[in-house]
Amino acid sequence: MARTAMFGAGGLIAVGAAGLGLAASGLVTDPVVLSGGVFALLAVGGVALAKRVSTVEAAVQAEAEGNADGERLTLSQAFQAGSMGRLITGRDGHVVRSNSAFRDLISNAGVGSLDMFRHRFDHDPEMSARFRGLVDAARNGVPASAELALPSGGRGDGGPVIWYMVRVMPLSEEGAGNDGLVKWVFEEISDRKQAEQRLRDEQANLSDFMGSAPIGFYSVDQDGRFLYVNATLAEWLGCAPEDLMDGSVRLRDVLADSATAPGAAHSPFTGAENRGDVAMKGLSRNGVEGRRFQASIIQTVVASGDGRSLRTRSVVRDLTPEREWREKLHLSEQRFQSFFEEAPIGIALIDESGKLAECNQAFLTMVGRPLPSIMGCPLAELFSPVERSTVLARLDEIKSGSDTIAPFEVNLRVLGREKKMAQLYARRMAGATGNGVGSGSGMILHFIDLTEQKSLEAQFAQSQKMQAIGQLAGGVAHDFNNLLTAMIGFCDLLLLRHKPGDQSFSDIMQIKQNANRAANLVRQLLAFSRQQTLQPRVLNITDVLAELSNLLRRLIGENIELKMTHGRELGLIKVDQGQLEQVIINLAVNARDAMSDGGRLSIQTSNVSTDTPTRREHEEMPPGEYVVIEVGDTGTGIPKENLVRIFEPFFSTKEVGSGTGLGLSTVYGIVRQTGGFIFVDSALGEGAKFTIYLPRHQAAKVASVTAEAESEARERSAGDLTGTGTILLVEDEDAVRVFSARALRNKGYQVLEARSGEAALSVLNSETNRIDLLVSDVVMPHMDGPTLIRHVRDKRPDMKVIFISGYTEDKFRDQIDAGEHIHFLPKPFSLKQLAGKVKEVLRDG
């Protein structure tokens, strides 16, 4: 009876232990039926369980004494009932009794000894060791428990396993004999183990997530000691998490401004703040201070489990990448703004309604308006009314769906200034939507200023035009010179027969005088085209202006003051004196016409030396030494739009009939043909100043030029123009050839005539008499004058030559061999000039 009571009590203890195990896992409770009553034992703690077991044992003992047979039957049923396997063994492991659940567990292999159960763990050393521990505890009468895993199929093949909680509980004190009994309870806990494994997996995943999260996590206690630090934050601080959690590092140690940190050791903030930006620093390594960075921290302070201490839950975000990104974004915005503002082309953004939303400085400069005056204005207001509709129609093409259109030229309205010509590029802005006009699509416009380019194109076209006109003028002048040579020459022949008392004398003189006037006009055309025949000589500009001063005073009138200022130690120049005087006179006359109410005409000379090229408009003056003549007036000035045209031929602002328009073009042509430059500065109401730069002449060349001057003086002093000798005259113009031949024969020369270069060579080859002088035109069909001379030199290297031409001497000089001595007589020439040149060449030769 005592053993039965002990068995019953052991059963209750087993049930309670099972309940404790399952209750502890939160999964099950185990009901036990005793004496028809149902007791639900919930294990909530060791103390409560001990009290309950004691109470149950007393009840079972009392009932057993009253009805032993009935009680034995009831306890047997309780032992057999339930899903947990139960087993009674001796301390030697001999099985005394087992229930059906245990027999199912061992597959009804029979009950003998626990050895047959031990073999189930041979495949798993760990499980085998645990089971041996339970056997040893049973042998020693010591309570024990262990979790064992049994293969579901009974084999250790690595398949699914079933987990059991196995408890060993001694049922009686061991006496002198071997009568100690032990109760074994086998409770399946597979569900609990799976739940625990899932919990461990989730904890591992959570730990991995927090450890490798892109933000930092930490927790410190109330003294600032680190309880937890994830790997991310530890990496930012230059160490491992365990380096921070070993208790040697406090929160203040990783704060860059720890000296000024608030009093709370667990908080990086002041007062009750729980979030903000702080400066953090990494741990020092080998005397090298760790990395500093700015961080954003959010923390929550909670009480620990004992209720007497604090800990934090803190989240850290490194602001360095964000700040670097912001800095890069700021730099990118600055760079873009710089590109936008400092772009050399005008950029404008317009919104969907066609109003100006933004523009750069180049655009403002282009339209000549301040930003406030045009911001928000319709784009149409920036174009001239004439082309406004055309421009808007082209822009509507983009609004209606075209990504881009071909660039086109527009005229911008500029306040207070001339119009600006620009090339317009337009396209929809990226991200704009809509397919219809006004549907919300903005545009970006690029304006390329073409004003200067168009001006240069116009200047180039003007230069081309002037060059073409010059070529035309030169050709016309050449033909006119041939005609005028014949007219003047035959007049001279007629005057040989008609003396001043003759009735025809005055008529012939009228014809000659008008021919000479025509010759002067032709010289102006040649001066403009830079094809005038010049007779340069070395001059002192001070002497030239002194001789010219009286004439200038008579030309400008008494109401205009003439002021001359001569520079000291002026250099010499080599120019045609007559042409230079014509330049000064033309400028003085223009100045006089600009000062109808009186004023002052100033002429100033100086030396100028430049080391770098000087560029004005489309002219570029090379460096060098120059003698400068400045002719200025206090007249009405020249409008800006006329400054680029004043040197054009036939351009004049005077009334019709008041001028030919060749004055300044002649000035320009003479100066440029001399190798000089002329620039003009003027503004309305401020007068005008013409600055002439003439190359300074080198003194080494004075002797040869002086010799030329002496030769000319001898020519002028010579009165007798007769002579002897044989002259070959080559001229394709019949009138010029006939006049020239008659004029020379009248002076005593024998003249042979030829109409072409080929004919002249035939005469030279067939003529037995010696030819003393060859007079040839320069421009002739088939064989020109320079080619003829090269053939002549092959047979007659000592032949004296005079070239006659309506073009300038420079036209053919580059076609003559270096060192060749050739004389030149420009057309038109008179009989006296022709005879004088021939006699000079024959005499000096």
PDB file of N, CA and C in Angstrom, residues 327-367:
ATOM      1  N   GLU A 327      27.113  68.712 -50.369  1.00  0.00           N
ATOM      2  CA  GLU A 327      28.181  69.586 -50.839  1.00  0.00           C
ATOM      3  C   GLU A 327      28.408  69.406 -52.339  1.00  0.00           C
ATOM      4  N   LYS A 328      28.394  68.134 -52.774  1.00  0.00           N
ATOM      5  CA  LYS A 328      28.541  67.887 -54.203  1.00  0.00           C
ATOM      6  C   LYS A 328      27.366  68.475 -54.979  1.00  0.00           C
ATOM      7  N   LEU A 329      26.180  68.331 -54.405  1.00  0.00           N
ATOM      8  CA  LEU A 329      25.011  68.904 -55.069  1.00  0.00           C
ATOM      9  C   LEU A 329      25.136  70.413 -55.123  1.00  0.00           C
ATOM     10  N   HIS A 330      25.606  70.995 -54.015  1.00  0.00           N
ATOM     11  CA  HIS A 330      25.781  72.450 -53.987  1.00  0.00           C
ATOM     12  C   HIS A 330      26.821  72.882 -55.018  1.00  0.00           C
ATOM     13  N   LEU A 331      27.951  72.139 -55.070  1.00  0.00           N
ATOM     14  CA  LEU A 331      28.970  72.469 -56.060  1.00  0.00           C
ATOM     15  C   LEU A 331      28.437  72.294 -57.476  1.00  0.00           C
ATOM     16  N   SER A 332      27.649  71.220 -57.660  1.00  0.00           N
ATOM     17  CA  SER A 332      27.062  70.993 -58.983  1.00  0.00           C
ATOM     18  C   SER A 332      26.109  72.122 -59.352  1.00  0.00           C
ATOM     19  N   GLU A 333      25.319  72.554 -58.381  1.00  0.00           N
ATOM     20  CA  GLU A 333      24.409  73.666 -58.644  1.00  0.00           C
ATOM     21  C   GLU A 333      25.186  74.940 -58.934  1.00  0.00           C
ATOM     22  N   GLN A 334      26.279  75.169 -58.158  1.00  0.00           N
ATOM     23  CA  GLN A 334      27.102  76.338 -58.414  1.00  0.00           C
ATOM     24  C   GLN A 334      27.734  76.272 -59.797  1.00  0.00           C
ATOM     25  N   ARG A 335      28.227  75.051 -60.149  1.00  0.00           N
ATOM     26  CA  ARG A 335      28.851  74.886 -61.454  1.00  0.00           C
ATOM     27  C   ARG A 335      27.833  75.125 -62.567  1.00  0.00           C
ATOM     28  N   PHE A 336      26.650  74.549 -62.391  1.00  0.00           N
ATOM     29  CA  PHE A 336      25.616  74.758 -63.404  1.00  0.00           C
ATOM     30  C   PHE A 336      25.229  76.234 -63.476  1.00  0.00           C
ATOM     31  N   GLN A 337      25.084  76.859 -62.289  1.00  0.00           N
ATOM     32  CA  GLN A 337      24.727  78.274 -62.275  1.00  0.00           C
ATOM     33  C   GLN A 337      25.807  79.106 -62.944  1.00  0.00           C
ATOM     34  N   SER A 338      27.071  78.701 -62.706  1.00  0.00           N
ATOM     35  CA  SER A 338      28.168  79.424 -63.356  1.00  0.00           C
ATOM     36  C   SER A 338      28.108  79.238 -64.866  1.00  0.00           C
ATOM     37  N   PHE A 339      27.874  77.983 -65.298  1.00  0.00           N
ATOM     38  CA  PHE A 339      27.735  77.745 -66.735  1.00  0.00           C
ATOM     39  C   PHE A 339      26.581  78.564 -67.310  1.00  0.00           C
ATOM     40  N   PHE A 340      25.514  78.627 -66.548  1.00  0.00           N
ATOM     41  CA  PHE A 340      24.316  79.330 -67.017  1.00  0.00           C
ATOM     42  C   PHE A 340      24.561  80.837 -67.066  1.00  0.00           C
ATOM     43  N   GLU A 341      25.112  81.377 -65.955  1.00  0.00           N
ATOM     44  CA  GLU A 341      25.258  82.825 -65.859  1.00  0.00           C
ATOM     45  C   GLU A 341      26.377  83.342 -66.754  1.00  0.00           C
ATOM     46  N   GLU A 342      27.486  82.583 -66.838  1.00  0.00           N
ATOM     47  CA  GLU A 342      28.649  83.088 -67.551  1.00  0.00           C
ATOM     48  C   GLU A 342      28.739  82.582 -68.981  1.00  0.00           C
ATOM     49  N   ALA A 343      27.714  81.915 -69.445  1.00  0.00           N
ATOM     50  CA  ALA A 343      27.724  81.434 -70.835  1.00  0.00           C
ATOM     51  C   ALA A 343      27.812  82.631 -71.781  1.00  0.00           C
ATOM     52  N   PRO A 344      28.595  82.517 -72.842  1.00  0.00           N
ATOM     53  CA  PRO A 344      28.733  83.641 -73.775  1.00  0.00           C
ATOM     54  C   PRO A 344      27.528  83.813 -74.686  1.00  0.00           C
ATOM     55  N   ILE A 345      26.574  82.915 -74.600  1.00  0.00           N
ATOM     56  CA  ILE A 345      25.363  83.036 -75.411  1.00  0.00           C
ATOM     57  C   ILE A 345      24.188  83.285 -74.482  1.00  0.00           C
ATOM     58  N   GLY A 346      23.175  83.942 -74.996  1.00  0.00           N
ATOM     59  CA  GLY A 346      21.999  84.238 -74.195  1.00  0.00           C
ATOM     60  C   GLY A 346      21.128  83.002 -74.007  1.00  0.00           C
ATOM     61  N   ILE A 347      20.719  82.745 -72.755  1.00  0.00           N
ATOM     62  CA  ILE A 347      19.865  81.600 -72.436  1.00  0.00           C
ATOM     63  C   ILE A 347      18.625  82.127 -71.721  1.00  0.00           C
ATOM     64  N   ALA A 348      17.462  81.703 -72.174  1.00  0.00           N
ATOM     65  CA  ALA A 348      16.204  82.133 -71.568  1.00  0.00           C
ATOM     66  C   ALA A 348      15.281  80.934 -71.420  1.00  0.00           C
ATOM     67  N   LEU A 349      14.595  80.859 -70.279  1.00  0.00           N
ATOM     68  CA  LEU A 349      13.610  79.822 -70.029  1.00  0.00           C
ATOM     69  C   LEU A 349      12.244  80.469 -70.026  1.00  0.00           C
ATOM     70  N   ILE A 350      11.320  79.894 -70.751  1.00  0.00           N
ATOM     71  CA  ILE A 350       9.960  80.431 -70.794  1.00  0.00           C
ATOM     72  C   ILE A 350       9.006  79.347 -70.317  1.00  0.00           C
ATOM     73  N   ASP A 351       7.953  79.773 -69.629  1.00  0.00           N
ATOM     74  CA  ASP A 351       6.989  78.816 -69.100  1.00  0.00           C
ATOM     75  C   ASP A 351       5.959  78.464 -70.157  1.00  0.00           C
ATOM     76  N   GLU A 352       4.970  77.670 -69.729  1.00  0.00           N
ATOM     77  CA  GLU A 352       3.982  77.189 -70.704  1.00  0.00           C
ATOM     78  C   GLU A 352       3.137  78.301 -71.298  1.00  0.00           C
ATOM     79  N   SER A 353       3.056  79.436 -70.612  1.00  0.00           N
ATOM     80  CA  SER A 353       2.247  80.553 -71.138  1.00  0.00           C
ATOM     81  C   SER A 353       3.052  81.481 -72.026  1.00  0.00           C
ATOM     82  N   GLY A 354       4.341  81.146 -72.247  1.00  0.00           N
ATOM     83  CA  GLY A 354       5.160  81.971 -73.125  1.00  0.00           C
ATOM     84  C   GLY A 354       5.799  83.152 -72.437  1.00  0.00           C
ATOM     85  N   LYS A 355       5.839  83.159 -71.105  1.00  0.00           N
ATOM     86  CA  LYS A 355       6.446  84.268 -70.371  1.00  0.00           C
ATOM     87  C   LYS A 355       7.849  83.886 -69.919  1.00  0.00           C
ATOM     88  N   LEU A 356       8.689  84.901 -69.816  1.00  0.00           N
ATOM     89  CA  LEU A 356      10.072  84.677 -69.430  1.00  0.00           C
ATOM     90  C   LEU A 356      10.152  84.297 -67.958  1.00  0.00           C
ATOM     91  N   ALA A 357      10.720  83.117 -67.683  1.00  0.00           N
ATOM     92  CA  ALA A 357      10.823  82.636 -66.304  1.00  0.00           C
ATOM     93  C   ALA A 357      12.228  82.827 -65.740  1.00  0.00           C
ATOM     94  N   GLU A 358      13.251  82.753 -66.574  1.00  0.00           N
ATOM     95  CA  GLU A 358      14.621  82.899 -66.098  1.00  0.00           C
ATOM     96  C   GLU A 358      15.517  83.171 -67.300  1.00  0.00           C
ATOM     97  N   CYS A 359      16.607  83.896 -67.060  1.00  0.00           N
ATOM     98  CA  CYS A 359      17.545  84.184 -68.139  1.00  0.00           C
ATOM     99  C   CYS A 359      18.908  84.474 -67.528  1.00  0.00           C
ATOM    100  N   ASN A 360      19.951  84.444 -68.366  1.00  0.00           N
ATOM    101  CA  ASN A 360      21.301  84.709 -67.875  1.00  0.00           C
ATOM    102  C   ASN A 360      21.730  86.116 -68.249  1.00  0.00           C
ATOM    103  N   GLN A 361      22.944  86.472 -67.794  1.00  0.00           N
ATOM    104  CA  GLN A 361      23.426  87.830 -67.986  1.00  0.00           C
ATOM    105  C   GLN A 361      23.673  88.134 -69.454  1.00  0.00           C
ATOM    106  N   ALA A 362      24.145  87.150 -70.204  1.00  0.00           N
ATOM    107  CA  ALA A 362      24.393  87.385 -71.630  1.00  0.00           C
ATOM    108  C   ALA A 362      23.109  87.774 -72.351  1.00  0.00           C
ATOM    109  N   PHE A 363      21.994  87.181 -71.948  1.00  0.00           N
ATOM    110  CA  PHE A 363      20.719  87.536 -72.572  1.00  0.00           C
ATOM    111  C   PHE A 363      20.328  88.964 -72.195  1.00  0.00           C
ATOM    112  N   LEU A 364      20.523  89.323 -70.922  1.00  0.00           N
ATOM    113  CA  LEU A 364      20.193  90.684 -70.491  1.00  0.00           C
ATOM    114  C   LEU A 364      21.053  91.698 -71.235  1.00  0.00           C
ATOM    115  N   THR A 365      22.333  91.381 -71.414  1.00  0.00           N
ATOM    116  CA  THR A 365      23.213  92.284 -72.154  1.00  0.00           C
ATOM    117  C   THR A 365      22.768  92.397 -73.612  1.00  0.00           C
ATOM    118  N   MET A 366      22.302  91.285 -74.136  1.00  0.00           N
ATOM    119  CA  MET A 366      21.889  91.273 -75.529  1.00  0.00           C
ATOM    120  C   MET A 366      20.665  92.169 -75.765  1.00  0.00           C
ATOM    121  N   VAL A 367      19.702  92.106 -74.850  1.00  0.00           N
ATOM    122  CA  VAL A 367      18.488  92.899 -75.033  1.00  0.00           C
ATOM    123  C   VAL A 367      18.615  94.278 -74.404  1.00  0.00           C
TER     124      VAL A 367
END
